Amino acid sequence: MIVLRGRVHPFAVAAMLWPVSLLVVYATVYFASWIPFALFITGLYWLAWREDARRNPRVWYPFRREVKKASAI
């Protein structure tokens, strides 16, 4: 390790820590690559929920008052 005037040279520290920076970059890219997949799955769940809520509103909105249809006279 390079020591100048009692201090460790910054390049010596960088030479030791570059594997850590590679690991950080790899982990960031790896976890970020799952974001589109997670959004896709979440979208599928939301579409299924929306359809189910449309068909069974009493299950999903138990306290919502039913709108009475106006009688056509």
mmCIF file of N, CA and C in Angstrom:
data_model
loop_
_atom_site.group_PDB
_atom_site.id
_atom_site.type_symbol
_atom_site.label_atom_id
_atom_site.label_comp_id
_atom_site.label_asym_id
_atom_site.label_seq_id
_atom_site.Cartn_x
_atom_site.Cartn_y
_atom_site.Cartn_z
ATOM 1 N N MET A 1 0.855 -1.183 0.000
ATOM 2 C CA MET A 1 0.000 0.000 0.000
ATOM 3 C C MET A 1 0.894 1.237 0.000
ATOM 4 N N ILE A 2 0.488 2.239 -0.751
ATOM 5 C CA ILE A 2 1.291 3.457 -0.871
ATOM 6 C C ILE A 2 0.977 4.371 0.313
ATOM 7 N N VAL A 3 2.014 4.749 1.040
ATOM 8 C CA VAL A 3 1.835 5.663 2.168
ATOM 9 C C VAL A 3 2.719 6.883 1.917
ATOM 10 N N LEU A 4 2.078 8.058 1.862
ATOM 11 C CA LEU A 4 2.824 9.299 1.657
ATOM 12 C C LEU A 4 2.599 10.210 2.854
ATOM 13 N N ARG A 5 3.706 10.650 3.472
ATOM 14 C CA ARG A 5 3.635 11.562 4.612
ATOM 15 C C ARG A 5 2.666 11.049 5.687
ATOM 16 N N GLY A 6 2.675 9.756 5.932
ATOM 17 C CA GLY A 6 1.846 9.207 6.997
ATOM 18 C C GLY A 6 0.392 9.008 6.631
ATOM 19 N N ARG A 7 0.038 9.305 5.383
ATOM 20 C CA ARG A 7 -1.361 9.139 4.957
ATOM 21 C C ARG A 7 -1.439 8.090 3.864
ATOM 22 N N VAL A 8 -2.552 7.393 3.837
ATOM 23 C CA VAL A 8 -2.768 6.398 2.791
ATOM 24 C C VAL A 8 -3.218 7.122 1.525
ATOM 25 N N HIS A 9 -2.615 6.775 0.423
ATOM 26 C CA HIS A 9 -2.959 7.429 -0.831
ATOM 27 C C HIS A 9 -4.367 7.034 -1.261
ATOM 28 N N PRO A 10 -5.165 7.997 -1.765
ATOM 29 C CA PRO A 10 -6.546 7.685 -2.181
ATOM 30 C C PRO A 10 -6.620 6.599 -3.249
ATOM 31 N N PHE A 11 -5.617 6.548 -4.143
ATOM 32 C CA PHE A 11 -5.645 5.513 -5.179
ATOM 33 C C PHE A 11 -5.455 4.122 -4.576
ATOM 34 N N ALA A 12 -4.735 4.057 -3.470
ATOM 35 C CA ALA A 12 -4.566 2.764 -2.806
ATOM 36 C C ALA A 12 -5.898 2.295 -2.229
ATOM 37 N N VAL A 13 -6.655 3.226 -1.671
ATOM 38 C CA VAL A 13 -7.985 2.888 -1.156
ATOM 39 C C VAL A 13 -8.899 2.477 -2.303
ATOM 40 N N ALA A 14 -8.840 3.205 -3.408
ATOM 41 C CA ALA A 14 -9.666 2.872 -4.573
ATOM 42 C C ALA A 14 -9.296 1.496 -5.122
ATOM 43 N N ALA A 15 -8.004 1.177 -5.103
ATOM 44 C CA ALA A 15 -7.560 -0.118 -5.604
ATOM 45 C C ALA A 15 -8.103 -1.259 -4.740
ATOM 46 N N MET A 16 -8.285 -0.980 -3.453
ATOM 47 C CA MET A 16 -8.832 -2.019 -2.574
ATOM 48 C C MET A 16 -10.347 -2.118 -2.688
ATOM 49 N N LEU A 17 -11.014 -1.004 -2.959
ATOM 50 C CA LEU A 17 -12.476 -0.982 -2.870
ATOM 51 C C LEU A 17 -13.203 -1.166 -4.193
ATOM 52 N N TRP A 18 -12.494 -1.275 -5.320
ATOM 53 C CA TRP A 18 -13.220 -1.398 -6.586
ATOM 54 C C TRP A 18 -14.090 -2.646 -6.654
ATOM 55 N N PRO A 19 -13.757 -3.767 -6.029
ATOM 56 C CA PRO A 19 -14.698 -4.892 -6.071
ATOM 57 C C PRO A 19 -16.014 -4.577 -5.369
ATOM 58 N N VAL A 20 -15.945 -3.755 -4.338
ATOM 59 C CA VAL A 20 -17.166 -3.363 -3.626
ATOM 60 C C VAL A 20 -18.054 -2.529 -4.545
ATOM 61 N N SER A 21 -17.440 -1.609 -5.294
ATOM 62 C CA SER A 21 -18.239 -0.784 -6.204
ATOM 63 C C SER A 21 -18.868 -1.635 -7.303
ATOM 64 N N LEU A 22 -18.137 -2.653 -7.783
ATOM 65 C CA LEU A 22 -18.716 -3.554 -8.776
ATOM 66 C C LEU A 22 -19.906 -4.313 -8.205
ATOM 67 N N LEU A 23 -19.773 -4.741 -6.971
ATOM 68 C CA LEU A 23 -20.872 -5.457 -6.319
ATOM 69 C C LEU A 23 -22.088 -4.551 -6.150
ATOM 70 N N VAL A 24 -21.867 -3.296 -5.799
ATOM 71 C CA VAL A 24 -22.973 -2.344 -5.646
ATOM 72 C C VAL A 24 -23.662 -2.117 -6.985
ATOM 73 N N VAL A 25 -22.891 -1.956 -8.045
ATOM 74 C CA VAL A 25 -23.478 -1.761 -9.375
ATOM 75 C C VAL A 25 -24.257 -2.999 -9.792
ATOM 76 N N TYR A 26 -23.697 -4.179 -9.570
ATOM 77 C CA TYR A 26 -24.372 -5.418 -9.938
ATOM 78 C C TYR A 26 -25.687 -5.567 -9.178
ATOM 79 N N ALA A 27 -25.651 -5.328 -7.870
ATOM 80 C CA ALA A 27 -26.864 -5.467 -7.060
ATOM 81 C C ALA A 27 -27.926 -4.456 -7.486
ATOM 82 N N THR A 28 -27.510 -3.238 -7.800
ATOM 83 C CA THR A 28 -28.462 -2.216 -8.240
ATOM 84 C C THR A 28 -29.132 -2.617 -9.545
ATOM 85 N N VAL A 29 -28.342 -3.062 -10.501
ATOM 86 C CA VAL A 29 -28.908 -3.474 -11.797
ATOM 87 C C VAL A 29 -29.793 -4.698 -11.624
ATOM 88 N N TYR A 30 -29.380 -5.640 -10.783
ATOM 89 C CA TYR A 30 -30.156 -6.859 -10.579
ATOM 90 C C TYR A 30 -31.528 -6.544 -9.986
ATOM 91 N N PHE A 31 -31.540 -5.762 -8.913
ATOM 92 C CA PHE A 31 -32.823 -5.463 -8.266
ATOM 93 C C PHE A 31 -33.680 -4.542 -9.121
ATOM 94 N N ALA A 32 -33.053 -3.621 -9.837
ATOM 95 C CA ALA A 32 -33.824 -2.729 -10.702
ATOM 96 C C ALA A 32 -34.445 -3.489 -11.865
ATOM 97 N N SER A 33 -33.827 -4.594 -12.270
ATOM 98 C CA SER A 33 -34.371 -5.353 -13.395
ATOM 99 C C SER A 33 -35.687 -6.035 -13.028
ATOM 100 N N TRP A 34 -35.974 -6.186 -11.754
ATOM 101 C CA TRP A 34 -37.230 -6.811 -11.326
ATOM 102 C C TRP A 34 -38.395 -5.830 -11.310
ATOM 103 N N ILE A 35 -38.116 -4.534 -11.403
ATOM 104 C CA ILE A 35 -39.186 -3.536 -11.298
ATOM 105 C C ILE A 35 -40.227 -3.699 -12.413
ATOM 106 N N PRO A 36 -39.872 -3.847 -13.694
ATOM 107 C CA PRO A 36 -40.911 -4.021 -14.720
ATOM 108 C C PRO A 36 -41.764 -5.267 -14.491
ATOM 109 N N PHE A 37 -41.122 -6.355 -14.076
ATOM 110 C CA PHE A 37 -41.866 -7.581 -13.799
ATOM 111 C C PHE A 37 -42.861 -7.369 -12.659
ATOM 112 N N ALA A 38 -42.409 -6.698 -11.607
ATOM 113 C CA ALA A 38 -43.291 -6.433 -10.468
ATOM 114 C C ALA A 38 -44.456 -5.530 -10.875
ATOM 115 N N LEU A 39 -44.186 -4.535 -11.699
ATOM 116 C CA LEU A 39 -45.264 -3.657 -12.164
ATOM 117 C C LEU A 39 -46.258 -4.418 -13.035
ATOM 118 N N PHE A 40 -45.755 -5.337 -13.864
ATOM 119 C CA PHE A 40 -46.621 -6.132 -14.719
ATOM 120 C C PHE A 40 -47.549 -7.020 -13.882
ATOM 121 N N ILE A 41 -46.989 -7.712 -12.905
ATOM 122 C CA ILE A 41 -47.793 -8.573 -12.039
ATOM 123 C C ILE A 41 -48.802 -7.744 -11.248
ATOM 124 N N THR A 42 -48.370 -6.598 -10.755
ATOM 125 C CA THR A 42 -49.284 -5.725 -10.014
ATOM 126 C C THR A 42 -50.423 -5.261 -10.914
ATOM 127 N N GLY A 43 -50.117 -4.948 -12.168
ATOM 128 C CA GLY A 43 -51.154 -4.543 -13.117
ATOM 129 C C GLY A 43 -52.149 -5.653 -13.384
ATOM 130 N N LEU A 44 -51.658 -6.899 -13.489
ATOM 131 C CA LEU A 44 -52.577 -8.017 -13.689
ATOM 132 C C LEU A 44 -53.509 -8.192 -12.488
ATOM 133 N N TYR A 45 -52.934 -8.094 -11.297
ATOM 134 C CA TYR A 45 -53.767 -8.192 -10.097
ATOM 135 C C TYR A 45 -54.798 -7.067 -10.061
ATOM 136 N N TRP A 46 -54.380 -5.862 -10.438
ATOM 137 C CA TRP A 46 -55.309 -4.729 -10.396
ATOM 138 C C TRP A 46 -56.441 -4.917 -11.404
ATOM 139 N N LEU A 47 -56.113 -5.415 -12.611
ATOM 140 C CA LEU A 47 -57.165 -5.658 -13.599
ATOM 141 C C LEU A 47 -58.147 -6.714 -13.109
ATOM 142 N N ALA A 48 -57.632 -7.767 -12.489
ATOM 143 C CA ALA A 48 -58.517 -8.815 -11.959
ATOM 144 C C ALA A 48 -59.384 -8.255 -10.837
ATOM 145 N N TRP A 49 -58.796 -7.430 -9.954
ATOM 146 C CA TRP A 49 -59.563 -6.845 -8.867
ATOM 147 C C TRP A 49 -60.646 -5.913 -9.410
ATOM 148 N N ARG A 50 -60.303 -5.127 -10.417
ATOM 149 C CA ARG A 50 -61.272 -4.180 -10.976
ATOM 150 C C ARG A 50 -62.467 -4.915 -11.573
ATOM 151 N N GLU A 51 -62.185 -6.003 -12.275
ATOM 152 C CA GLU A 51 -63.268 -6.780 -12.866
ATOM 153 C C GLU A 51 -64.132 -7.428 -11.786
ATOM 154 N N ASP A 52 -63.474 -7.958 -10.752
ATOM 155 C CA ASP A 52 -64.222 -8.595 -9.667
ATOM 156 C C ASP A 52 -65.033 -7.563 -8.892
ATOM 157 N N ALA A 53 -64.469 -6.375 -8.689
ATOM 158 C CA ALA A 53 -65.199 -5.326 -7.976
ATOM 159 C C ALA A 53 -66.392 -4.838 -8.794
ATOM 160 N N ARG A 54 -66.242 -4.880 -10.121
ATOM 161 C CA ARG A 54 -67.378 -4.489 -10.961
ATOM 162 C C ARG A 54 -68.500 -5.516 -10.867
ATOM 163 N N ARG A 55 -68.131 -6.798 -10.797
ATOM 164 C CA ARG A 55 -69.157 -7.846 -10.745
ATOM 165 C C ARG A 55 -69.739 -8.035 -9.348
ATOM 166 N N ASN A 56 -68.925 -7.836 -8.296
ATOM 167 C CA ASN A 56 -69.370 -8.051 -6.920
ATOM 168 C C ASN A 56 -69.097 -6.813 -6.066
ATOM 169 N N PRO A 57 -69.832 -5.742 -6.324
ATOM 170 C CA PRO A 57 -69.514 -4.519 -5.569
ATOM 171 C C PRO A 57 -69.811 -4.634 -4.078
ATOM 172 N N ARG A 58 -70.745 -5.490 -3.679
ATOM 173 C CA ARG A 58 -71.060 -5.597 -2.248
ATOM 174 C C ARG A 58 -69.904 -6.184 -1.463
ATOM 175 N N VAL A 59 -69.109 -7.025 -2.112
ATOM 176 C CA VAL A 59 -67.964 -7.617 -1.418
ATOM 177 C C VAL A 59 -66.873 -6.571 -1.193
ATOM 178 N N TRP A 60 -66.618 -5.755 -2.205
ATOM 179 C CA TRP A 60 -65.497 -4.824 -2.125
ATOM 180 C C TRP A 60 -65.892 -3.482 -1.525
ATOM 181 N N TYR A 61 -67.149 -3.123 -1.622
ATOM 182 C CA TYR A 61 -67.622 -1.854 -1.066
ATOM 183 C C TYR A 61 -68.812 -2.127 -0.155
ATOM 184 N N PRO A 62 -68.596 -2.709 1.031
ATOM 185 C CA PRO A 62 -69.726 -3.152 1.850
ATOM 186 C C PRO A 62 -70.569 -1.998 2.405
ATOM 187 N N PHE A 63 -69.998 -0.816 2.560
ATOM 188 C CA PHE A 63 -70.743 0.285 3.176
ATOM 189 C C PHE A 63 -71.259 1.292 2.161
ATOM 190 N N ARG A 64 -71.072 1.003 0.892
ATOM 191 C CA ARG A 64 -71.560 1.919 -0.139
ATOM 192 C C ARG A 64 -73.054 1.692 -0.341
ATOM 193 N N ARG A 65 -73.769 2.792 -0.362
ATOM 194 C CA ARG A 65 -75.225 2.671 -0.587
ATOM 195 C C ARG A 65 -75.492 2.321 -2.034
ATOM 196 N N GLU A 66 -76.498 1.485 -2.230
ATOM 197 C CA GLU A 66 -76.862 1.139 -3.587
ATOM 198 C C GLU A 66 -77.669 2.293 -4.175
ATOM 199 N N VAL A 67 -77.346 2.622 -5.408
ATOM 200 C CA VAL A 67 -78.075 3.688 -6.084
ATOM 201 C C VAL A 67 -79.348 3.089 -6.672
ATOM 202 N N LYS A 68 -80.462 3.631 -6.229
ATOM 203 C CA LYS A 68 -81.748 3.113 -6.735
ATOM 204 C C LYS A 68 -82.009 3.705 -8.105
ATOM 205 N N LYS A 69 -82.358 2.850 -9.024
ATOM 206 C CA LYS A 69 -82.602 3.303 -10.378
ATOM 207 C C LYS A 69 -83.939 4.046 -10.417
ATOM 208 N N ALA A 70 -83.922 5.139 -11.136
ATOM 209 C CA ALA A 70 -85.146 5.923 -11.248
ATOM 210 C C ALA A 70 -86.157 5.149 -12.092
ATOM 211 N N SER A 71 -87.374 5.120 -11.594
ATOM 212 C CA SER A 71 -88.403 4.398 -12.362
ATOM 213 C C SER A 71 -88.866 5.267 -13.529
ATOM 214 N N ALA A 72 -88.911 4.662 -14.678
ATOM 215 C CA ALA A 72 -89.346 5.400 -15.870
ATOM 216 C C ALA A 72 -90.877 5.402 -15.893
ATOM 217 N N ILE A 73 -91.426 6.572 -15.700
ATOM 218 C CA ILE A 73 -92.889 6.690 -15.661
ATOM 219 C C ILE A 73 -93.365 7.291 -16.977
#
